[in-house]
Short mmCIF file of C-alpha atoms and ligand atoms in Angstrom, two decimals:
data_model
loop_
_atom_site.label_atom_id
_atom_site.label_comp_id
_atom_site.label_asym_id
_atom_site.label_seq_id
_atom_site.Cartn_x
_atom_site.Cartn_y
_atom_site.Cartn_z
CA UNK A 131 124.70 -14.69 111.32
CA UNK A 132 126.81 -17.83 110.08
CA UNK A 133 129.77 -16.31 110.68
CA UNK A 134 128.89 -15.47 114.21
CA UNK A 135 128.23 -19.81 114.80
CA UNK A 136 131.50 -20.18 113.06
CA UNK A 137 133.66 -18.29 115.53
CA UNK A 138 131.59 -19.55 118.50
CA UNK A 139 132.50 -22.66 117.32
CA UNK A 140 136.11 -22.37 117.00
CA UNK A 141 136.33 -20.65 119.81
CA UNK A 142 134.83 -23.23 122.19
CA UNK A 143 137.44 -25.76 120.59
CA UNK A 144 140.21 -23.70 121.94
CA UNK A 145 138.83 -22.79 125.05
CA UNK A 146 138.68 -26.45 125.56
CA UNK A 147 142.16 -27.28 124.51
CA UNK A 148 140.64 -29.09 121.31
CA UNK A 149 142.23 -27.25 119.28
CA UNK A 150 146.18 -26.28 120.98
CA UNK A 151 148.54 -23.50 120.26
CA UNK A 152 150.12 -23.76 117.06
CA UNK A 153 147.56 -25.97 115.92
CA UNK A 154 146.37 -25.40 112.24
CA UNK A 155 142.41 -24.48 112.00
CA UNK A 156 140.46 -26.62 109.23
CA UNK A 157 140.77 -24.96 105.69
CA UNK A 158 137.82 -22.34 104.63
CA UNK A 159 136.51 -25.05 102.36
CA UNK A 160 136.04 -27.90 104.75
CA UNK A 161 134.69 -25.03 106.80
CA UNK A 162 132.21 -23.63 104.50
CA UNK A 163 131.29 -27.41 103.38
CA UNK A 164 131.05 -28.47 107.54
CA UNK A 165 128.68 -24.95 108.33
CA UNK A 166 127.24 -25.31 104.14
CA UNK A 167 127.75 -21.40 104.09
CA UNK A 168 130.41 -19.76 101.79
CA UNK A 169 134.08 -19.47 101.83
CA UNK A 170 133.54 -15.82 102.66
CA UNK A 171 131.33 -16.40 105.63
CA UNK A 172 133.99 -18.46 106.76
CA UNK A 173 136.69 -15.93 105.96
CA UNK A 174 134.78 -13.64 107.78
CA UNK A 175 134.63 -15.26 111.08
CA UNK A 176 138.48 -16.07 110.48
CA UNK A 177 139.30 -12.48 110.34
CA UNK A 178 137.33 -11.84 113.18
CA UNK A 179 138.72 -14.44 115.28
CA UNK A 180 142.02 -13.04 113.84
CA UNK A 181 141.08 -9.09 115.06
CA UNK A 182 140.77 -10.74 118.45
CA UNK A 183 144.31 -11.94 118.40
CA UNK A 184 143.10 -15.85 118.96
CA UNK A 185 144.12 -17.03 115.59
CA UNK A 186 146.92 -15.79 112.92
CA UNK A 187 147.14 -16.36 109.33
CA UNK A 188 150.68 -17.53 107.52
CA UNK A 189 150.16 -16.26 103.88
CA UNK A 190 150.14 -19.67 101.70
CA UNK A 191 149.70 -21.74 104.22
CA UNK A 192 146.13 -21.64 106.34
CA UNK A 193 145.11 -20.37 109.73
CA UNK A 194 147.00 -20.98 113.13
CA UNK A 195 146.06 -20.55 116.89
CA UNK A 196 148.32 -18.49 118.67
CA UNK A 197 149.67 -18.98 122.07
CA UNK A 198 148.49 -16.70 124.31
CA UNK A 199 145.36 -18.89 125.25
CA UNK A 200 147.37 -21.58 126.82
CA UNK A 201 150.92 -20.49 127.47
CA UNK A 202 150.57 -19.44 130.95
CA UNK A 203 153.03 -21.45 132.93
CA UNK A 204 152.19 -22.10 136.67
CA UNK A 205 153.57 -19.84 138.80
CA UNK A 206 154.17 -16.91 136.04
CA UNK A 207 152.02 -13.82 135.75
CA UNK A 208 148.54 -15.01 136.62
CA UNK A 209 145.04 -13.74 134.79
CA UNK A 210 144.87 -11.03 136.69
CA UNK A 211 148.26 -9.83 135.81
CA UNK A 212 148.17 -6.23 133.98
CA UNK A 213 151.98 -6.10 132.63
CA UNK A 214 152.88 -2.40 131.79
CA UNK A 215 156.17 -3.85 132.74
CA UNK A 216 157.50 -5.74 129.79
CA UNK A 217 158.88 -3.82 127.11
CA UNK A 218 158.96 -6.88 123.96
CA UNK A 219 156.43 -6.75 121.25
CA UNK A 220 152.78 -7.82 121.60
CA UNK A 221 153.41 -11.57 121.56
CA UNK A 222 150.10 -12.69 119.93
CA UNK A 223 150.69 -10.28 117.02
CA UNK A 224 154.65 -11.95 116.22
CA UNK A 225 155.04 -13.58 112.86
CA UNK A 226 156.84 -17.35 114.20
CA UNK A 227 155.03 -18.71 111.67
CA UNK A 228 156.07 -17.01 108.79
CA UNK A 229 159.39 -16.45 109.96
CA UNK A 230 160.43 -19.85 111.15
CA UNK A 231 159.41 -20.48 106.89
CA UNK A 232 161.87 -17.76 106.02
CA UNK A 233 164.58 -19.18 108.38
CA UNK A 234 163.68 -22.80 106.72
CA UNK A 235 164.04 -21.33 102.90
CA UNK A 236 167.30 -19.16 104.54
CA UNK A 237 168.77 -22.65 105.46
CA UNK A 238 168.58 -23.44 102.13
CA UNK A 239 169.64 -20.20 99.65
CA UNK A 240 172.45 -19.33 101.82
CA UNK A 241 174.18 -22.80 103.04
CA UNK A 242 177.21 -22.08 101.20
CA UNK A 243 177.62 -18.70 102.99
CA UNK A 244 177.32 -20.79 106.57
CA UNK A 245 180.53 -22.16 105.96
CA UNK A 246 182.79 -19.52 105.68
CA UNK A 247 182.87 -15.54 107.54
CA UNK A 248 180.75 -13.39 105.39
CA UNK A 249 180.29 -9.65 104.99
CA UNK A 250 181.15 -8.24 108.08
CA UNK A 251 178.89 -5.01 106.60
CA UNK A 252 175.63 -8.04 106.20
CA UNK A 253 174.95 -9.49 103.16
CA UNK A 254 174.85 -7.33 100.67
CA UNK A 255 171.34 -8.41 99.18
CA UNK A 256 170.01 -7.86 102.24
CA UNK A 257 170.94 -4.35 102.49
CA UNK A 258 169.89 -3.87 98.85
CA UNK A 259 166.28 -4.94 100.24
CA UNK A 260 166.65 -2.71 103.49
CA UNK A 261 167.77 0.02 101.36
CA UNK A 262 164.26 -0.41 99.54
CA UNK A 263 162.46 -0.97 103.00
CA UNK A 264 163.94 2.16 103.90
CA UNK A 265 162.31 4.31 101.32
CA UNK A 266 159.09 3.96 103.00
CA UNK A 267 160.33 6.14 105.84
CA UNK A 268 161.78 8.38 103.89
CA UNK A 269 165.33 7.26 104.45
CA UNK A 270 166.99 7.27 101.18
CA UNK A 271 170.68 5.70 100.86
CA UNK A 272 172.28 3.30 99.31
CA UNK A 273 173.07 -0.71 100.29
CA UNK A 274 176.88 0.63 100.72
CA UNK A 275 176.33 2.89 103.98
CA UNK A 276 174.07 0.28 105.52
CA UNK A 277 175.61 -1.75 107.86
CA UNK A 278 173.44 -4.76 109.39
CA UNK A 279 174.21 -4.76 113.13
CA UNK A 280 173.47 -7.27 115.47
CA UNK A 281 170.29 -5.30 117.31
CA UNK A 282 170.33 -1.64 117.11
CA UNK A 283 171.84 -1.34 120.31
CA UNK A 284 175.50 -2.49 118.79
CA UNK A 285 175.73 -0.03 116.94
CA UNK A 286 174.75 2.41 119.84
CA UNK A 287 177.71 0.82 121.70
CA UNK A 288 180.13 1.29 119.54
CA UNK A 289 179.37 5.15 118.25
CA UNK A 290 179.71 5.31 122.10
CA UNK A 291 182.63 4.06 121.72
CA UNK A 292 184.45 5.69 118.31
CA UNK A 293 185.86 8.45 117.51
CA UNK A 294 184.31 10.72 115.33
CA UNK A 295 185.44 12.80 112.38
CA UNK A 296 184.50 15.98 113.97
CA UNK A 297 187.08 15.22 116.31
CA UNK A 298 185.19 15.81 119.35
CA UNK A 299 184.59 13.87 122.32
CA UNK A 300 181.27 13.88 125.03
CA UNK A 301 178.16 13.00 124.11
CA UNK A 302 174.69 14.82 124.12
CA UNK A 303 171.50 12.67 125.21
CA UNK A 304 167.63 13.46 125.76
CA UNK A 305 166.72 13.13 129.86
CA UNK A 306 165.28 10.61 129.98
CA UNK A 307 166.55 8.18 127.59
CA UNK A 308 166.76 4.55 126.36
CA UNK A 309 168.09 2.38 129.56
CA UNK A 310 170.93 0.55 127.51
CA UNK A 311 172.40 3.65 125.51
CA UNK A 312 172.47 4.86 129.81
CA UNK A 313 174.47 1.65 130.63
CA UNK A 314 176.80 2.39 127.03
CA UNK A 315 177.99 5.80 128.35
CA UNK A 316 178.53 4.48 131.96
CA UNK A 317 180.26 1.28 130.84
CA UNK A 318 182.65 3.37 128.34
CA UNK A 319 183.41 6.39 131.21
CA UNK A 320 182.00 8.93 128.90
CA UNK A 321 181.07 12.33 130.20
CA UNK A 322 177.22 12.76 128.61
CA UNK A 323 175.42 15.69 128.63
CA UNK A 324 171.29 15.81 128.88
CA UNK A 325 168.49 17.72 128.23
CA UNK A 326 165.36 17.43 129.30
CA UNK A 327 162.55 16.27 127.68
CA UNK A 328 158.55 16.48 128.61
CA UNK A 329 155.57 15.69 126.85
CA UNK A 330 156.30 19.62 125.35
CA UNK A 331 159.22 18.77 124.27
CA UNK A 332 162.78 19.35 124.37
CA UNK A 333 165.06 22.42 126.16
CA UNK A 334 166.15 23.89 122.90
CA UNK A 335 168.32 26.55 124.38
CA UNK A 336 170.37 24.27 126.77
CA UNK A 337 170.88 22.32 123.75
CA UNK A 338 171.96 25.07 121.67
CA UNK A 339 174.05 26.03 124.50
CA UNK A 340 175.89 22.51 124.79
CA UNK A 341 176.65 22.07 121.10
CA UNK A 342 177.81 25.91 121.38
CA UNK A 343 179.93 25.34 124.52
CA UNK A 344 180.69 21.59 124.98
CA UNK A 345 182.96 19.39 123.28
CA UNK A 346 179.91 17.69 122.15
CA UNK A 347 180.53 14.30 119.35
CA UNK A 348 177.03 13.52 118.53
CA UNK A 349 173.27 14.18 119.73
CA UNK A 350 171.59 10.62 120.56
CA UNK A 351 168.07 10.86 119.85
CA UNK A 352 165.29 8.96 119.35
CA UNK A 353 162.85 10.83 116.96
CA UNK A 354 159.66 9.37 117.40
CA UNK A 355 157.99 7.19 120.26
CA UNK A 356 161.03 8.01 122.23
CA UNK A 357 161.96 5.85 125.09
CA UNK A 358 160.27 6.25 127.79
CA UNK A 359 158.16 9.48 127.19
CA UNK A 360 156.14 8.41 123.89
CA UNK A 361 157.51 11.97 122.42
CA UNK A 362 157.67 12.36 118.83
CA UNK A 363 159.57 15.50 117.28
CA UNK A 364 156.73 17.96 114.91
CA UNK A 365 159.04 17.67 111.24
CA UNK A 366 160.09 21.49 112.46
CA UNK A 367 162.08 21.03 115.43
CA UNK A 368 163.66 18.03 113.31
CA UNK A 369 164.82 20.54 111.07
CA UNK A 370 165.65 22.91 113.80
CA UNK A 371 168.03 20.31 115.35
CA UNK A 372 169.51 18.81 112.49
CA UNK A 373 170.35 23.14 111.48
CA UNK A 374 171.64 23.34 114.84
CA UNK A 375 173.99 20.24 114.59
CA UNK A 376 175.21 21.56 111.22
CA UNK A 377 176.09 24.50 112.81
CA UNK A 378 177.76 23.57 115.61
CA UNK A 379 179.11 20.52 114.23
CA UNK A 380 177.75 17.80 116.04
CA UNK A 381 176.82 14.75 114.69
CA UNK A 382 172.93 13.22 115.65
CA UNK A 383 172.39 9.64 115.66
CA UNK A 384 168.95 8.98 115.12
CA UNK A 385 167.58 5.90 116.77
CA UNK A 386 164.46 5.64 114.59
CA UNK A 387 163.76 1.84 116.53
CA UNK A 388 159.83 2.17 116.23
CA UNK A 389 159.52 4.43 113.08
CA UNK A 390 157.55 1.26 111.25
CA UNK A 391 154.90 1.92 113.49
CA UNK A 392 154.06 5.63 112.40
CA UNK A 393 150.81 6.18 110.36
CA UNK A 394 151.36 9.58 109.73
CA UNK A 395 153.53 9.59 106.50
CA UNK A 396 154.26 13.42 106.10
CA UNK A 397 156.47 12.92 109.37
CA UNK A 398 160.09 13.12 108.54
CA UNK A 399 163.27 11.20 110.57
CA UNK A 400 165.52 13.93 110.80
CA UNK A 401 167.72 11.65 108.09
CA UNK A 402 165.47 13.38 105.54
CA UNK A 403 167.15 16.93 106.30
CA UNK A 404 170.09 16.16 105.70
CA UNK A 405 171.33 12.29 104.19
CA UNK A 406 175.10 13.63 103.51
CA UNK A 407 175.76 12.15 106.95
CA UNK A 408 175.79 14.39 109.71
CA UNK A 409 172.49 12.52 110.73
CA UNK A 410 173.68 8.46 111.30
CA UNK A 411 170.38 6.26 111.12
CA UNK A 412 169.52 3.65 113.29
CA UNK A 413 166.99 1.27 112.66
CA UNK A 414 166.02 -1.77 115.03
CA UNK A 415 163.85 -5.00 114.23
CA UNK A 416 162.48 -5.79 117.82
CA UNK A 417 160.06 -3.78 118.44
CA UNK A 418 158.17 -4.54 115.49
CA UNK A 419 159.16 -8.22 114.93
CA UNK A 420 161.45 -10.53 117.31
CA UNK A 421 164.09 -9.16 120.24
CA UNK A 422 165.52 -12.50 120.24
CA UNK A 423 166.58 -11.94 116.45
CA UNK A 424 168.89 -9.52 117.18
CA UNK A 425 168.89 -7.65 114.20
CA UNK A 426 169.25 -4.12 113.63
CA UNK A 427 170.54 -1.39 110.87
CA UNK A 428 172.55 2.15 110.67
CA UNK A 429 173.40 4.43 107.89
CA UNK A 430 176.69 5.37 108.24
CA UNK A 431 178.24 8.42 106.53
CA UNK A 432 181.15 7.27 104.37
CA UNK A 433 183.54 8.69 106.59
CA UNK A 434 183.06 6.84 109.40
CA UNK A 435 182.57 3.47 107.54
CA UNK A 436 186.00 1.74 107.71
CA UNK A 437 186.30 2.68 112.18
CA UNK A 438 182.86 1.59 112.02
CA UNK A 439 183.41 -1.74 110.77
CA UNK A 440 186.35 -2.30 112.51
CA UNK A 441 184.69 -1.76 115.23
CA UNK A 442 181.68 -4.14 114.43
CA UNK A 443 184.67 -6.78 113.44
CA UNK A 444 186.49 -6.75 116.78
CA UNK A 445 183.09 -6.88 118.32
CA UNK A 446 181.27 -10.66 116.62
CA UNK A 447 182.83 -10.38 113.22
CA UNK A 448 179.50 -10.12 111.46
CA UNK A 449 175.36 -10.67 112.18
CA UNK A 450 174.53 -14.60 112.24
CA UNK A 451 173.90 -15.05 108.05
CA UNK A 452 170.91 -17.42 109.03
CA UNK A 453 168.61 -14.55 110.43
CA UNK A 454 170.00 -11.56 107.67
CA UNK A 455 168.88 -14.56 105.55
CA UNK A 456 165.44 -14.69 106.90
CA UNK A 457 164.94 -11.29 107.30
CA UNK A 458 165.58 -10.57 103.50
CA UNK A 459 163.32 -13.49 102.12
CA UNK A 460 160.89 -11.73 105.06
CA UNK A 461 161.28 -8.30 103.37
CA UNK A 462 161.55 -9.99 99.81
CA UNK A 463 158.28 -11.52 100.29
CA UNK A 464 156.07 -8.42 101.20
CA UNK A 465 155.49 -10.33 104.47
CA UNK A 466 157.11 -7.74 106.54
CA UNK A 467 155.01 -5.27 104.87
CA UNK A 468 151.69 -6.70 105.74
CA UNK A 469 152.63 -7.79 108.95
CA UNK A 470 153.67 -4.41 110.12
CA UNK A 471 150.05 -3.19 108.63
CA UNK A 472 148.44 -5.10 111.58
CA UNK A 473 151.28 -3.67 114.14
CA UNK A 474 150.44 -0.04 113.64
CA UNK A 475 146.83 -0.90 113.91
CA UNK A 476 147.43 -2.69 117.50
CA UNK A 477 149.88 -0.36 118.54
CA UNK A 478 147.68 2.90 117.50
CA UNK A 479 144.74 1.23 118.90
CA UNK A 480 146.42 0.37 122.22
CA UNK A 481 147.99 3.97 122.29
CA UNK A 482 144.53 5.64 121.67
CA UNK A 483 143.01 3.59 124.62
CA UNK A 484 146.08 4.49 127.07
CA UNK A 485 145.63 7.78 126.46
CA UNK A 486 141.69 7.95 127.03
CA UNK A 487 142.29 6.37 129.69
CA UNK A 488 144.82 8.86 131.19
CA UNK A 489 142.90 11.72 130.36
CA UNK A 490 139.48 9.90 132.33
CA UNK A 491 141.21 8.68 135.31
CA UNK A 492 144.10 10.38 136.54
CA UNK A 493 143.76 12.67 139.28
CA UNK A 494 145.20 15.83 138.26
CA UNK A 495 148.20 15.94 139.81
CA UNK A 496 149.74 13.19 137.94
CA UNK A 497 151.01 14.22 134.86
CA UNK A 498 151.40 11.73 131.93
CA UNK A 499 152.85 11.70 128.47
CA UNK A 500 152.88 9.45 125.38
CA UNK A 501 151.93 9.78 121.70
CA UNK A 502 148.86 7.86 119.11
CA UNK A 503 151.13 4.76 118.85
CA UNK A 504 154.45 3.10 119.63
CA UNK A 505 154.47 1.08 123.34
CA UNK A 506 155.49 3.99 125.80
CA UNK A 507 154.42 6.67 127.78
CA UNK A 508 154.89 7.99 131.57
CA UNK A 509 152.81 9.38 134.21
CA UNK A 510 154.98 11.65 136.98
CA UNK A 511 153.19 10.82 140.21
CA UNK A 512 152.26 13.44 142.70
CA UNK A 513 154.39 14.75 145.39
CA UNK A 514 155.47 13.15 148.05
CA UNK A 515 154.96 9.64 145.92
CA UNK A 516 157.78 7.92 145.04
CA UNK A 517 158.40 5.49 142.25
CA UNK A 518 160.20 2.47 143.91
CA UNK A 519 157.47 2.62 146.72
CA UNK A 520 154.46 2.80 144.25
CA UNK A 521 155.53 0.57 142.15
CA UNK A 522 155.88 -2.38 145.22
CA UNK A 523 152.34 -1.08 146.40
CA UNK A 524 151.15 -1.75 142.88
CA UNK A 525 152.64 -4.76 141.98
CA UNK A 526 150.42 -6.43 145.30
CA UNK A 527 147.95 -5.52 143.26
CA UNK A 528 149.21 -6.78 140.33
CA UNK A 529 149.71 -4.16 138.05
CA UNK A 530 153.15 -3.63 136.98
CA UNK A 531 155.60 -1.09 135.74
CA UNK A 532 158.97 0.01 135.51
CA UNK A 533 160.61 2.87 137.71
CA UNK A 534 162.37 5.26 135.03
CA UNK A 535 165.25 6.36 137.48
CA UNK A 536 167.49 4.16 135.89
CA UNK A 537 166.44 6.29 132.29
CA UNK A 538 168.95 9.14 133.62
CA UNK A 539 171.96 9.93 133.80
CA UNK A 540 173.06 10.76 137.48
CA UNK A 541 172.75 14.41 137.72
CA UNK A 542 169.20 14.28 136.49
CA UNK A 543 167.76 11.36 138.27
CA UNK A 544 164.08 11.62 139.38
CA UNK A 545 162.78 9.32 141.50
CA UNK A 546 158.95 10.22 140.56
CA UNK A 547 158.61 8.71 137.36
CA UNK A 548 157.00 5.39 135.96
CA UNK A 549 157.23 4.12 132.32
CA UNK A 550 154.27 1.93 131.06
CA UNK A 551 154.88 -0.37 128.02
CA UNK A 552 151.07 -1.26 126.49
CA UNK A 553 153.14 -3.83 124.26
CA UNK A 554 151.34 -6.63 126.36
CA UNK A 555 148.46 -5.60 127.85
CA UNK A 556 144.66 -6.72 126.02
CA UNK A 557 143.20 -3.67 124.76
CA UNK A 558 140.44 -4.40 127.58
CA UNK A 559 142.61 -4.18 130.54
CA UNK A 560 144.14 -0.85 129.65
CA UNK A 561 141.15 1.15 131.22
CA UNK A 562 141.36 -1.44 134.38
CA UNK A 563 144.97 -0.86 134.54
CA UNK A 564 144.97 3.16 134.63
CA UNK A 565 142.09 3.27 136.62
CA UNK A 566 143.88 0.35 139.43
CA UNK A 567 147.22 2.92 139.18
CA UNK A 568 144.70 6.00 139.30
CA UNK A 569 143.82 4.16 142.66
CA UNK A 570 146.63 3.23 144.00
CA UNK A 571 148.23 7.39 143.33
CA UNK A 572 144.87 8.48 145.30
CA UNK A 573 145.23 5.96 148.27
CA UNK A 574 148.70 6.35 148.53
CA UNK A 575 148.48 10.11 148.78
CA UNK A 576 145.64 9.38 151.16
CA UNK A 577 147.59 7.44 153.68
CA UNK A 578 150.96 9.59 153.41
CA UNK A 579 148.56 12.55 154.23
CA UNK A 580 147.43 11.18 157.16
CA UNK A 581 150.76 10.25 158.31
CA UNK A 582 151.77 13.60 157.69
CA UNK A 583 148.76 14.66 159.84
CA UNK A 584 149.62 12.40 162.40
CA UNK A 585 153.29 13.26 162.81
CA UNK A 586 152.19 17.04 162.81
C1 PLP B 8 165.01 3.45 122.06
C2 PLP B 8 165.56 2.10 121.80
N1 PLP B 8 166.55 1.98 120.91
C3 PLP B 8 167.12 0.78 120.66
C4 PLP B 8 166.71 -0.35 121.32
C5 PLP B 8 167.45 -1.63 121.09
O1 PLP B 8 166.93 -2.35 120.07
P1 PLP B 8 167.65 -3.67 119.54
O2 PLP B 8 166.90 -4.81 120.13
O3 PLP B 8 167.52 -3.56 118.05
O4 PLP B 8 169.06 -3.67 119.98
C6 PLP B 8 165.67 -0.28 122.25
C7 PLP B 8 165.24 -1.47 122.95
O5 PLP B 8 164.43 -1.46 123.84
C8 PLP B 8 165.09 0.98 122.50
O6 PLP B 8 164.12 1.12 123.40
#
């Protein structure tokens, strides 16, 4: 197979540093001339070496080697390192290429806007484009209710923060939850109610019962993938919730931050049941593309548009215009579209292998959750085990994690559960990984036992 010598080839050359990080690879037809095989042999070997998350392609332009293979620093996170800690996108999947073109051609098209303050809404041709973007998840508004934030989690902050027009005051949130929205409601003093939520699902009754009883302003939830559990709503309790905030009044704000990376195109956001507002839609860019971009969407109904923007004025007066630039000529370009092709495949693929991986080496009692894509899931280790000691008896083995307690609000902290992100672990060390924790959950219940035993 010439395609097999091909990759060999260009593999060895970045293996031994011939070829660096960032480096462009020779064009197919040099390629096909050098190996005298076709352009599709070489393609081929290209796609293969791009599967295996060595190389990337910038459309236009040629092939690139990405960074992973030599951007270990001394003294980070050695080879052996499994990081179920970090919660950023897989970095050897992230567009820099592309983007840093679109941030190039921004520089250009919008120079005049860098002078001045713009939109403090976004740009309104951006949100034209998002408003398109956002017909593929079944989000259908207009470029007038979306308002570009600067990440998701501004806008989070200030809904916190407003008043709403059902004139109400607390706030409702799944338990657990996203770590910032958390730090939002503590920050701001706001009384928050939870509910739980498993791998079954969510309490339905108790939150019946606090949209019935409490003074309750909106719902915060986040629909699919949710942070940490992995859960994702069936399209009938979405309906069920968004009939139960209709009735009660309650506004939901849907944090919908990973809802690019969902395969399954007959699931609804709850948006879909009802667009006249009562559901606010939030829509994030980091998870799929670049944290560091700090860019971010909601639909806003009209009637909270004018406090909202306010709001967002008092706070940075609008998103930086260079990266709302970017991100349309991203969008524009049906770059965004094929890049977050590959994401779902990495992410489902990653997901898939977690959850094999659960199922084979868990003992029992450890219970786990998580979904067929997105980056997180939990596992709920065995009495007596405790989080904060597990995960310092794990990291010596250097596997880490993160301890969810912080993912509650006070009255419902557990100090049992771990979230694992798969964002940056190889698909190869996701079996090693569950199997080391697997380990570490038997050995640890193996000494305490004896301890026990001993103490008796
Ligand atoms: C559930 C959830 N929502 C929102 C965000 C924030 O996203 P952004 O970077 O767009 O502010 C995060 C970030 O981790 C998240 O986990």
């Amino acid at each position: 197979m010439i395609y097999a010598v091909v990759m060999n080839y260009i593999e060895k050359q970045i293996e031994e540093d011939e070829l660096k990080p960032g480096n462009k690879l020779p064009s197919i037809r040099a390629l096909a001339e050098q190996f005298s095989c076709s352009n599709n042999t070489i393609i081929k070997a290209y796609s293969e070496l791009e599967k295996k998350h060595m190389i990337y392609s910038v459309s236009k332009s040629g092939y690139y080697v990405v960074e992973r293979y030599h951007s270990r620093k001394p003294g980070q996170m050695d080879a052996r390192t499994i990081d179920f800690l970090s919660a950023g996108p897989d970095k050897n999947a992230m567009p820099y290429r592309d983007y840093q073109h679109c941030i190039n051609q921004a520089i250009e098209v919008y120079k005049e806007e860098m002078f001045t303050y713009s939109d403090i809404q976004g740009i309104y041709s951006l949100r034209a484009e998002l408003a398109r973007h956002l017909q593929d998840l079944q989000v259908f508004t207009v470029p007038e209710r979306i308002c570009v934030v600067s990440g998701s989690q501004q806008a989070l902050h200030l809904f916190v923060m407003l008043p709403f027009p059902n004139g109400k005051r607390d706030i409702c949130v799944e338990q657990p939850t996203h770590f910032s929205l958390i730090e939002s409601i503590k920050l701001q003093e706001v009384t928050a109610f939870g509910v739980e939520i498993t791998s079954k699902g969510i309490d339905m009754e108790r939150l019946e019962n606090l949209f019935k009883f409490k003074n309750i302003k909106f719902f915060y939830t986040v629909s699919r993938f949710q942070n940490p559990t992995g859960y994702s709503y069936s399209n009938a309790e979405k309906r069920k919730i968004v009939e139960l905030a209709t009735k009660y009044d309650v506004y939901i704000i849907e944090d919908d931050y990973m809802g690019d990376l969902d395969s399954n195109l007959k699931q609804d956001p709850m948006f879909a049941y009802d667009p006249s507002g009562r559901v606010i839609y939030t829509k994030s860019f980091s998870k799929v593309m670049l944290p560091g971009l700090r860019l971010g969407l909601a639909v806003i109904p009209d009637s909270l548009r004018a406090s909202f923007l306010r709001a967002k004025f008092a706070t940075d007066l609008h998103t930086p215009v260079l990266t709302q630039g970017a991100l349309e000529i991203y969008l524009k370009s049906g770059m965004f579209k094929a890049h977050i092709q590959r994401m779902r495949s990495i992410y489902s693929n990653k997901a898939t292998l977690l959850q094999k991986a659960y199922k084979e080496y868990l003992p029992p009692s450890a219970a786990y959750s998580g979904s067929l894509s997105g980056f997180y899931s939990t596992i709920r280790l065995p009495n007596p085990l405790n989080a904060k000691q597990f995960i310092t008896y794990m990291n010596k083995e250097n596997v880490y994690m993160d301890d969810a307690k912080k993912m509650y609000l006070p009255e419902f902290e557990k100090e049992t559960l771990i979230r694992l992100s798969v964002s940056q672990v190889e698909e190869e060390m996701i079996g090693i990984g569950v199997q080391k924790i697997a380990d570490g959950i038997k050995e640890l219940l193996n000494t305490t036992s004896l301890f026990s035993h001993r103490s008796n």
